[in-house]
Coordinates of C-alpha atoms (C1' of nucleotides) in Angstrom, one line a residue:
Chain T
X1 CA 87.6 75.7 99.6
X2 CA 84.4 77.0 99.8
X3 CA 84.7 80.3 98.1
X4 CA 85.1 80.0 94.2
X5 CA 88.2 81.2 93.0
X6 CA 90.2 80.7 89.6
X7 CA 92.2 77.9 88.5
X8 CA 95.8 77.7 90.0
X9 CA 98.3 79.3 88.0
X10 CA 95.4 81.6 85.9
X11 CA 95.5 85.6 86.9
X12 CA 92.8 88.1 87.0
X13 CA 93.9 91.5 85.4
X14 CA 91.7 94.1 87.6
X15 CA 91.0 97.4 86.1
X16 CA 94.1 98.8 88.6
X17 CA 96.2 96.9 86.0
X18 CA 94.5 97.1 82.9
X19 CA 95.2 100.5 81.8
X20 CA 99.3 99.3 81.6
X21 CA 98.4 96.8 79.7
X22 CA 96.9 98.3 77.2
X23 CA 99.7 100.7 76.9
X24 CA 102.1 97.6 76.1
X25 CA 100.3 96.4 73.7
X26 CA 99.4 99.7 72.0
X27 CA 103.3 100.0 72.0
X28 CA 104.0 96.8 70.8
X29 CA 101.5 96.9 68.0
X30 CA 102.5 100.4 66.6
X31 CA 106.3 99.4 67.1
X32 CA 105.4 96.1 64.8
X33 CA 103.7 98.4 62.4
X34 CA 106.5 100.5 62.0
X35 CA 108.7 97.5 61.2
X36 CA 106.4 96.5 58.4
X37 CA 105.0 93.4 60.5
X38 CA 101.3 92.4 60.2
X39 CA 99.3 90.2 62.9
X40 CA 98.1 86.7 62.3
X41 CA 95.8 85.5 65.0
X42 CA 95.3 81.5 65.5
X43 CA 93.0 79.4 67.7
X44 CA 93.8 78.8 71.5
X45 CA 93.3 75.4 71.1
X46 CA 95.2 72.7 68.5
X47 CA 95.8 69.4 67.9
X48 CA 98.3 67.5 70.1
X49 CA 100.4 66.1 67.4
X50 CA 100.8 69.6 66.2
X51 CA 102.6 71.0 69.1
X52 CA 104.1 67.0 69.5
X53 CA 105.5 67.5 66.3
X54 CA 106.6 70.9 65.9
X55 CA 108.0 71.1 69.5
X56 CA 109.6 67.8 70.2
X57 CA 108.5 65.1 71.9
X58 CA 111.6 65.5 73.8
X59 CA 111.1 68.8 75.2
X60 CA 109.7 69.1 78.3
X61 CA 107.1 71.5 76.9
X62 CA 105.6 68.7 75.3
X63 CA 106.5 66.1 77.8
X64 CA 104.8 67.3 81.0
X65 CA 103.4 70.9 80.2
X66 CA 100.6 71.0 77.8
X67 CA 96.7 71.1 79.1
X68 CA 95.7 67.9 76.6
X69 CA 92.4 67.0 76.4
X70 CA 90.3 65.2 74.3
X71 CA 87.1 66.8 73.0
X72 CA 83.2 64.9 72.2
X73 CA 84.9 63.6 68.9
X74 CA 87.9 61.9 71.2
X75 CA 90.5 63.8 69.2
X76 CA 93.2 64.7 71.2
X77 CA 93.3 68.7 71.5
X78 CA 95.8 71.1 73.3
X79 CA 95.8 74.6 74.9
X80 CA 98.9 76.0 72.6
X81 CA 101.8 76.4 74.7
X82 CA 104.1 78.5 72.3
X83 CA 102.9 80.3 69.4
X84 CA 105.2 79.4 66.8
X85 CA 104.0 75.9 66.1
X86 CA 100.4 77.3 65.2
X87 CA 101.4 80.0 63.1
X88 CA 103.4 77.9 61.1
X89 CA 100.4 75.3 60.5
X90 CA 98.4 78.2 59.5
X91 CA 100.5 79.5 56.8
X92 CA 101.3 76.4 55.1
X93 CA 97.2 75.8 55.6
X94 CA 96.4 78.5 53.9
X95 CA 99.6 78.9 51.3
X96 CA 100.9 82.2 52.6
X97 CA 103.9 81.2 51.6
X98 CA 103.1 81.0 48.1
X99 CA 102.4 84.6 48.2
X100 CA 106.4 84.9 49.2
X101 CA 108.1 85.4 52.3
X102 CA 105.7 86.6 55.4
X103 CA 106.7 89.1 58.1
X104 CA 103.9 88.6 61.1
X105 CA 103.4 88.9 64.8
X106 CA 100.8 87.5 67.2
X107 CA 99.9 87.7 70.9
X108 CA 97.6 86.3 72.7
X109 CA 97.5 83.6 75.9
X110 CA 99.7 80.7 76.2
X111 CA 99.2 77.8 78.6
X112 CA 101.9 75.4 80.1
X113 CA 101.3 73.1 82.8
X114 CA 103.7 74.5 85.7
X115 CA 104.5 75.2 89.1
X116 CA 103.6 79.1 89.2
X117 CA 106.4 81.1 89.8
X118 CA 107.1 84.8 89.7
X119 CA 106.7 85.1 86.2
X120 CA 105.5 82.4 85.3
X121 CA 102.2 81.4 84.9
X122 CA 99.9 78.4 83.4
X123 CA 98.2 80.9 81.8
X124 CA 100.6 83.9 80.1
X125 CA 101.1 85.9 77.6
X126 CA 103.2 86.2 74.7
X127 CA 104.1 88.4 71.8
X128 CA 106.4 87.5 69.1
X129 CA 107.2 87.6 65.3
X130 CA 108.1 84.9 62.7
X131 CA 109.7 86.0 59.8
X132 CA 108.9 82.7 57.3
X133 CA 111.3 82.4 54.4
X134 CA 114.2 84.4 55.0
X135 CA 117.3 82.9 55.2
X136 CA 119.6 85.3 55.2
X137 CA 121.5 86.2 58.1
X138 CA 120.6 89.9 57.9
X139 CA 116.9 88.5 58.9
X140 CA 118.1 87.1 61.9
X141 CA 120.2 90.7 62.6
X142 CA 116.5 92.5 61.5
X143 CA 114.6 90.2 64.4
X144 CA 116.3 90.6 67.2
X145 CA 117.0 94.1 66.4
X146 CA 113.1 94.7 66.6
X147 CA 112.8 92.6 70.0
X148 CA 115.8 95.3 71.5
X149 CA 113.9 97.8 70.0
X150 CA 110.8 97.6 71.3
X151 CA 112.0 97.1 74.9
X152 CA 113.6 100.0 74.6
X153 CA 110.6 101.2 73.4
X154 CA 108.9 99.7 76.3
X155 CA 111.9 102.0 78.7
X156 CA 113.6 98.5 80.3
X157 CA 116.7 99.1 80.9
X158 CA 119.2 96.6 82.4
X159 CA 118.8 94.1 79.9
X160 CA 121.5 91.3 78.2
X161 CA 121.3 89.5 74.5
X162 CA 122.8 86.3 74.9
X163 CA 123.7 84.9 71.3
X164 CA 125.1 81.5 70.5
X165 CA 125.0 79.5 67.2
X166 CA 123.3 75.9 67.3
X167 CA 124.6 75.3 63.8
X168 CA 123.0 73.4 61.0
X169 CA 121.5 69.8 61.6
X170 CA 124.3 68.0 60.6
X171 CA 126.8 70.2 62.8
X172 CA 124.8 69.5 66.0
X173 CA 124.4 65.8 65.2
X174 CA 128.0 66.0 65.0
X175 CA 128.5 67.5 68.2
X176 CA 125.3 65.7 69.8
X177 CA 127.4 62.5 69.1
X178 CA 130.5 64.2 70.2
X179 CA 128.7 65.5 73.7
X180 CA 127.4 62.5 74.3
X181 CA 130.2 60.3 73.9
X182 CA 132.2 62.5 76.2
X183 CA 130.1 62.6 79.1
X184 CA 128.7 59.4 78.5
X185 CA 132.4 58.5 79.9
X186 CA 131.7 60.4 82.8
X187 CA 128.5 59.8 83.5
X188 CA 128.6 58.8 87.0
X189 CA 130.1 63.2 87.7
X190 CA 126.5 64.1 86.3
X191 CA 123.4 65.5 88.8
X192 CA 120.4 63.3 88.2
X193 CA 118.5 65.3 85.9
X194 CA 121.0 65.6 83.5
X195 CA 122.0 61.7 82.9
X196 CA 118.2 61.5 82.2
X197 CA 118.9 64.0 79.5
X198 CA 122.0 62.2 78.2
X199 CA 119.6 60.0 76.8
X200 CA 116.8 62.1 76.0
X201 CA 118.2 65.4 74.9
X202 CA 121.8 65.7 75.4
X203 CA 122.3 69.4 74.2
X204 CA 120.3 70.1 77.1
X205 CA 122.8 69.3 79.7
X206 CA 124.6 72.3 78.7
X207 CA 122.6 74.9 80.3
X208 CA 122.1 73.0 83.5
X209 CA 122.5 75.2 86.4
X210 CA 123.7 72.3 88.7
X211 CA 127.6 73.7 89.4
X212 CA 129.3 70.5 88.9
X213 CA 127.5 69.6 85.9
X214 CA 128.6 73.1 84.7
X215 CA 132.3 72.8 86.2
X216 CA 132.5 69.4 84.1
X217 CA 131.8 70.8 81.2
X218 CA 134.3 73.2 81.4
X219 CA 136.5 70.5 79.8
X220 CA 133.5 69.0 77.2
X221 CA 133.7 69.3 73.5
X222 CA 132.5 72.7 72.5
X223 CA 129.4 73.4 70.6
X224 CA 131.1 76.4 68.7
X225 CA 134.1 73.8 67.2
X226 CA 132.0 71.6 65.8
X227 CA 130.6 74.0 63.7
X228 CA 130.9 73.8 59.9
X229 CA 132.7 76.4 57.9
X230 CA 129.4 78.0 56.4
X231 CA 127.7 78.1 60.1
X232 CA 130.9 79.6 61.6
X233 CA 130.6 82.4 58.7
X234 CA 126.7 82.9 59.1
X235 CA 127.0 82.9 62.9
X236 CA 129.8 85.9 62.2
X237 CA 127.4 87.7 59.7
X238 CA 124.8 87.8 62.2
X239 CA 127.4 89.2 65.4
X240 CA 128.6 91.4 62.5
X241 CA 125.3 92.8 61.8
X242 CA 124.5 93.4 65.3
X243 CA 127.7 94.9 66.1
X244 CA 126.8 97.7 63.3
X245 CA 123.6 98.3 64.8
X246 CA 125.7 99.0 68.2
X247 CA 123.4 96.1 69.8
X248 CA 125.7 95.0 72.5
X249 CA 125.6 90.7 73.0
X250 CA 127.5 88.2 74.6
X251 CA 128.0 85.0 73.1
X252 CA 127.0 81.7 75.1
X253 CA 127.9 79.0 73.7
X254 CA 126.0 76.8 76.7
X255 CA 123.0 78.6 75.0
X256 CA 120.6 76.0 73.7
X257 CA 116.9 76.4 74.6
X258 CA 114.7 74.1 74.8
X259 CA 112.5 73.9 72.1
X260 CA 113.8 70.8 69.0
X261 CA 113.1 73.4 66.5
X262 CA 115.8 75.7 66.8
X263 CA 119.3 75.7 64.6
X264 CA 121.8 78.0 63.8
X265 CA 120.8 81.2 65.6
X266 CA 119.4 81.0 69.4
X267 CA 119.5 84.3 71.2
X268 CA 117.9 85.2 74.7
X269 CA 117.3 88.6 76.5
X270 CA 117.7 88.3 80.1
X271 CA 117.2 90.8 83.0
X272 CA 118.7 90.2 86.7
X273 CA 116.1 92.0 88.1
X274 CA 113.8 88.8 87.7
X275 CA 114.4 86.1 89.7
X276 CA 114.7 82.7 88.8
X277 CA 112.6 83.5 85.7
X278 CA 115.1 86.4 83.8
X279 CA 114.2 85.5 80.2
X280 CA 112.3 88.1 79.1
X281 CA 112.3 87.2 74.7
X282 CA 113.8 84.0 73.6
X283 CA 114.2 82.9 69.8
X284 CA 115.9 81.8 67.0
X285 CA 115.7 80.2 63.8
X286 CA 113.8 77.5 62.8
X287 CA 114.6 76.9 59.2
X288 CA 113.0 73.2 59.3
X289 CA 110.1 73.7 60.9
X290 CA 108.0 74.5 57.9
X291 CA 108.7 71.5 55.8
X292 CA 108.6 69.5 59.0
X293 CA 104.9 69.9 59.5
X294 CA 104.1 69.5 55.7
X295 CA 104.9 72.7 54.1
X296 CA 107.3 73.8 51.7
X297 CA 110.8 74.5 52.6
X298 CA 111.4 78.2 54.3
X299 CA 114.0 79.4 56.8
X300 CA 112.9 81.2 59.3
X301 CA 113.3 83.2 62.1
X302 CA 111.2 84.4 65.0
X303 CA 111.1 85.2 68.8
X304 CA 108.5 85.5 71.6
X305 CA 108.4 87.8 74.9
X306 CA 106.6 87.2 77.9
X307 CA 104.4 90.0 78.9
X308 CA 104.0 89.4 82.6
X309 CA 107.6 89.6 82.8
X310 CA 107.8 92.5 80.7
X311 CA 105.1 93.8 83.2
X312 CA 107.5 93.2 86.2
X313 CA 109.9 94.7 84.8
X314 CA 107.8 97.9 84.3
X315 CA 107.2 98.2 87.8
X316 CA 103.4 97.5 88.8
X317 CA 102.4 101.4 89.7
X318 CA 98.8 100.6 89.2
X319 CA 97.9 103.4 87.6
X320 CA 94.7 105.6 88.1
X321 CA 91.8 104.8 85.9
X322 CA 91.4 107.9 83.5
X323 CA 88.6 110.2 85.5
X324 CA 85.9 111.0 83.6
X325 CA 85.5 114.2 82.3
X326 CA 81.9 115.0 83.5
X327 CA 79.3 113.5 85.4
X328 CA 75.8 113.8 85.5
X329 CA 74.3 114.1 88.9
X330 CA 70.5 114.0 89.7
X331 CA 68.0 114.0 91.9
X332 CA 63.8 113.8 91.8
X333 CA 61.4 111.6 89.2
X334 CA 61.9 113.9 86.3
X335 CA 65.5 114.7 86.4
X336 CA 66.9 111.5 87.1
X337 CA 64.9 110.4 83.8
X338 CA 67.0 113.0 81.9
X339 CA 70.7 111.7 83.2
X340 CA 71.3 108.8 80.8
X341 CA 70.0 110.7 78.4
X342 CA 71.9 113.8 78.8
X343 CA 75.3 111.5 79.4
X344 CA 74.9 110.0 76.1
X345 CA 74.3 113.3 74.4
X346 CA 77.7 114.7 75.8
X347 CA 79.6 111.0 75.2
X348 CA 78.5 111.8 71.5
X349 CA 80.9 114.7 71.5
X350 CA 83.4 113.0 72.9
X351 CA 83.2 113.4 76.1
X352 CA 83.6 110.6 79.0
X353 CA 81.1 110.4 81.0
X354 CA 79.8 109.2 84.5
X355 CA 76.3 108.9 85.4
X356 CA 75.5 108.7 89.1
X357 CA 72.7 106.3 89.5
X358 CA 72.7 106.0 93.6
X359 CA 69.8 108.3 93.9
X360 CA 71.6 109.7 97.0
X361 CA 71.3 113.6 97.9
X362 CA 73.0 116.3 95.7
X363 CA 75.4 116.8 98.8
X364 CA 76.6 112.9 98.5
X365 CA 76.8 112.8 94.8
X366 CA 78.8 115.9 94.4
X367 CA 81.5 114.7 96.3
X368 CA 81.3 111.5 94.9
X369 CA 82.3 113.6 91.2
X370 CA 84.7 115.5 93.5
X371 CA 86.5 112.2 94.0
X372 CA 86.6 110.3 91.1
X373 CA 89.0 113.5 89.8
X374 CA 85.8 115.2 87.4
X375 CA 86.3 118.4 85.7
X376 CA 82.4 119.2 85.8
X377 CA 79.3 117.8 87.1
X378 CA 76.3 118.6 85.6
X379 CA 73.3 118.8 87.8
X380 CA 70.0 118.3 87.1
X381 CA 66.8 118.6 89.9
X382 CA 63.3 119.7 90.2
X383 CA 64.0 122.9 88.9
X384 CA 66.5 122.2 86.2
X385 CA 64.1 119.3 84.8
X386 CA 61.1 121.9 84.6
X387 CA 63.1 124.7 83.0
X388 CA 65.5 123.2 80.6
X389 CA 68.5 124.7 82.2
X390 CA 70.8 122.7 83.5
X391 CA 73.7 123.4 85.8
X392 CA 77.4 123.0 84.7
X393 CA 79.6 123.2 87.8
X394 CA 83.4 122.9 87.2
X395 CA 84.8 120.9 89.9
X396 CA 87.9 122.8 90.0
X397 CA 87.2 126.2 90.9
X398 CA 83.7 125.7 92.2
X399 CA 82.1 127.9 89.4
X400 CA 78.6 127.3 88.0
X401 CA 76.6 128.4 84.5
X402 CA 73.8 127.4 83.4
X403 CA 73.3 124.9 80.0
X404 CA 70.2 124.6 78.0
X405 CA 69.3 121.1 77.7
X406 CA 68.3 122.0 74.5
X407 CA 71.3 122.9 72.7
X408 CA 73.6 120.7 75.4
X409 CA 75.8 119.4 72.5
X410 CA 76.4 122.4 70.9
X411 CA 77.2 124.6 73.1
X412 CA 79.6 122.7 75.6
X413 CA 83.1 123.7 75.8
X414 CA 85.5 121.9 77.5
Chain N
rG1 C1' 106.8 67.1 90.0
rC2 C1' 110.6 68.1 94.5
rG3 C1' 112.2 71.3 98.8
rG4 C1' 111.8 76.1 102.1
rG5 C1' 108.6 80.3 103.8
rC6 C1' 103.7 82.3 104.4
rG7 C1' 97.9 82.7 104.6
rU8 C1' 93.9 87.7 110.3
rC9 C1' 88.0 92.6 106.7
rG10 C1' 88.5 95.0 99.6
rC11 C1' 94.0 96.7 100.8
rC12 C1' 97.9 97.3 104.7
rA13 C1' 98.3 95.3 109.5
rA14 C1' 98.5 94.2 115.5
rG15 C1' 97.7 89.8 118.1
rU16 C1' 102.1 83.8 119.2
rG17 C1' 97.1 79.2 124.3
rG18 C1' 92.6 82.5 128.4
rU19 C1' 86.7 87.0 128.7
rU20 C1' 83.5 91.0 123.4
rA21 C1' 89.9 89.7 117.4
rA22 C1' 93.8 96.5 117.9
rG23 C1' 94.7 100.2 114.3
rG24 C1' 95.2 102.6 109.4
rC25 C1' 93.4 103.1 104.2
rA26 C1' 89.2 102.4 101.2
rG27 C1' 83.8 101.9 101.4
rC28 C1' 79.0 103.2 103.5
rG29 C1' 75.9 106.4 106.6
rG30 C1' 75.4 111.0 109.4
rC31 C1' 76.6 116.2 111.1
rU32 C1' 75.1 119.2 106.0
rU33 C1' 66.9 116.1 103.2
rG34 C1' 69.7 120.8 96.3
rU35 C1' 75.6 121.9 96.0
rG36 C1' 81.7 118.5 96.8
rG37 C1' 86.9 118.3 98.0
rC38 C1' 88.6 119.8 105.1
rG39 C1' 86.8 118.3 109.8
rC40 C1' 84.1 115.4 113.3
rC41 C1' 80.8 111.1 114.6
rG42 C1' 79.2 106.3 113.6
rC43 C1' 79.0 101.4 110.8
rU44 C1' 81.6 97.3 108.3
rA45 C1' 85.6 89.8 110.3
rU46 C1' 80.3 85.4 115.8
rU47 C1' 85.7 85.1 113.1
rC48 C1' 91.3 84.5 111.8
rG49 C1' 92.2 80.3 103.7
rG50 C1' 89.3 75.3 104.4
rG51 C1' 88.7 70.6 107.2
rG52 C1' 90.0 67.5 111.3
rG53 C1' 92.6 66.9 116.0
rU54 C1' 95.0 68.3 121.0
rU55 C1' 93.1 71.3 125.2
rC56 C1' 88.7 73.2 130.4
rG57 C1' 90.0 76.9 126.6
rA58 C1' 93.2 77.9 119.9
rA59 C1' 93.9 83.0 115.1
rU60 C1' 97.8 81.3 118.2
rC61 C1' 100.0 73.8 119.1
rC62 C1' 99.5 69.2 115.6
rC63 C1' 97.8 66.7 111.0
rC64 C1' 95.6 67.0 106.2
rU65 C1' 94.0 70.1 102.3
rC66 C1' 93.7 74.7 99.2
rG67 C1' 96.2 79.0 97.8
rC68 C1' 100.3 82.4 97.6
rU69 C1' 105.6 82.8 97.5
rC70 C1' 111.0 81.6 96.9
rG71 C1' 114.4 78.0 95.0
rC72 C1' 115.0 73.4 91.9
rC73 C1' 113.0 72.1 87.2
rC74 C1' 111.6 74.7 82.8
rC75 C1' 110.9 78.5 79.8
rA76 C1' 108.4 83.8 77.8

RNA sequence: GCGGGCGUCGCCAAGUGGUUAAGGCAGCGGCUUGUGGCGCCGCUAUUCGGGGGUUCGAAUCCCCUCGCUCGCCCCA
């Protein structure tokens, strides 16, 4: 490889593409504004036993996907693959929670080591919210309202929530014991991967998309039975709170995702129109998390989206740059020293504003502000420079007046 | 990390062993040295992602490598 070129896995956004983005985000941000959500911004990097802790050491986020490195000091720092973890740290850090319950949002980059993939990258992005220290189920029904919301905000249609109940920690050690015990029996029936995971992280095995594994456990114990009395009633809340809102679901009870943190709620949005990679937000609730990494107990409940995928599912028209609305065109010593400062003048009144600086003929330039789509081009040469008067062309019609550079602010209409 | 497909100019793309590697778009220059959007003319890859090999001869065949892509895996 002789040319330079960036890392696998890490994408250039070219102005073609920018303009989209922007219009996401701006989306995003005013939707999270709406719902009474402020942003919280954390550091890119961490340390490893953060993400280690809060993750899972199980999970293959933390097993094989994190960019770990140790800085000068020889701590042992990581690229944050998931935003929850850090926001988490940085409220019990700084005692948010003592100021009650929090309703934030972040975005930003994420990095996981993995084999790029249509939509999927080792560097994405991610937006999400974390509602810390609401337990009730109606926060649950609130979050994942906002997540439908906003993609129909965003216009993407075609989209499923997939809902399933992970129960409290007690209920899923019950049914961890349960799983394992029954397919520890039939363990030989299991593809590869999976008997790994019967050891590491049964639950797992449920969502495998190996069609035996799948067709065996058709007959396993099920996740939803070994729920306890007040999980089973929470889990109806929520479906009964979603179901006023006239937010269609389907419950999956092979639904587990694959982050340790999650209980009770776990809800995906998928789209077919993906690929391999169809979740577009995944979340849940994490009510241990916070005392987990040394804060103060708080149920909570958050969710993340992909924005790349959100971004396929927009369709990639790369839109056309906004043209400008003038530019300044000139030719000879002492008009060219008068463009930059006759552009900034007219970008003072708000105007956007080109300034051709190829020194080519009038002829070249013109058609150059023809081009880039222009309503006027103003001129300036020899004779403009000497009397003050500078000509104001309107690219549309063909029309020219004359503008004293004098009074060039004040008197330009639009 | 494992399998399949692909890689020719900024973009799209012909060429599949034989002299100088089509064409289109964009860009640049000219016709038109101070007045554009049309038109016409011209220019832009000693080189086919990179390296090595086979051959008298390779973009075309083989090997390695990098990248992209699809599936697995995993998740957003």
């Amino acid at each position: 490889m002789e040319q330079l070129q960036s890392l696998r896995g890490m994408v250039d956004l070219l102005p073609a593409a920018t303009s989209r983005w922007q219009w996401l985000e701006q989306t995003a941000r005013e939707h999270f504004r709406r719902s009474c959500i402020r942003e919280i911004r954390t550091p890119l990097l961490e340390a490893t036993e953060l993400f280690a802790r809060g993750i899972g050491e199980a999970t293959d986020v933390v097993g094989k996907e994190m960019y770990s490195f140790n800085d000068r000091g020889d701590r042992s720092c990581t690229l944050r693959p998931e935003g929850t973890a850090s926001v988490v740290r940085a409220a019990i850090q700084h005692g948010l929670l003592s100021q009650g319950a929090q309703r934030l949002w972040y975005g930003g980059p994420m990095f996981r080591y993995e084999r790029p993939q249509g939509g999927r990258q080792r560097q994405f992005h991610q937006i999400g919210i974390e509602f810390l220290g609401f337990a009730d189920p109606r926060s649950d029904v609130e979050a994942i309202a906002i997540a439908w919301d906003l993609l129909e905000a965003l216009g993407i249609t075609g989209l499923q929530l997939e809902l399933n109940s992970l129960g409290s920690r007690v209920d899923r050690q019950t049914y961890r014991d349960a799983l394992v015990g029954w397919l520890s029996e039939r363990q030989n029936q299991l593809d590869a991967d999976s008997q790994q995971r019967l050891a590491t992280n049964p639950l797992r095995i449920l969502d495998s998309k190996n069609p035996q594994t799948q067709q065996l456990l058709q007959d396993a114990p099920n996740l939803e039975q070994s729920l306890s009395d007040p999980s089973r009633e929470r889990y109806e809340q929520v479906k009964a709170g979603l179901s006023a809102l006239k937010i269609p679901y389907l419950c999956n009870p092979r639904l587990v995702r694959g982050l340790d943190y999650y209980g009770h709620t776990a809800f995906e949005i998928t789209s077919d129109a993906l690929g391999a990679q169809a979740t577009v937000c995944g979340g849940g609730r994490y009510d241990g998390l916070v005392e987990q990494l040394g804060g103060p107990a708080a149920a909570c409940v958050g969710w993340a989206m992909g924005l790349e995928r959100l971004m396929l599912l927009l369709g990639d028209e790369s839109q056309q740059s906004q043209p400008p609305d003038v530019v300044v065109i000139s030719q000879g010593n002492a008009a060219e020293a008068l463009a930059v400062p006759v552009a900034r003048q007219l970008r003072q009144i708000g105007q956007a504003v080109d300034v051709d600086l190829s020194g080519a003929g009038f002829g070249k330039q013109l058609k150059r502000a023809g081009k880039s789509g222009a309503r006027w081009a103003v001129l300036i040469g020899d004779e403009e420079a000497s009397s003050g008067q500078l000509q104001r062309k309107d690219l549309h019609s063909g029309d020219s007046s004359t503008i004293a550079l004098q009074s060039l602010a004040e008197n330009w209409i639009s």
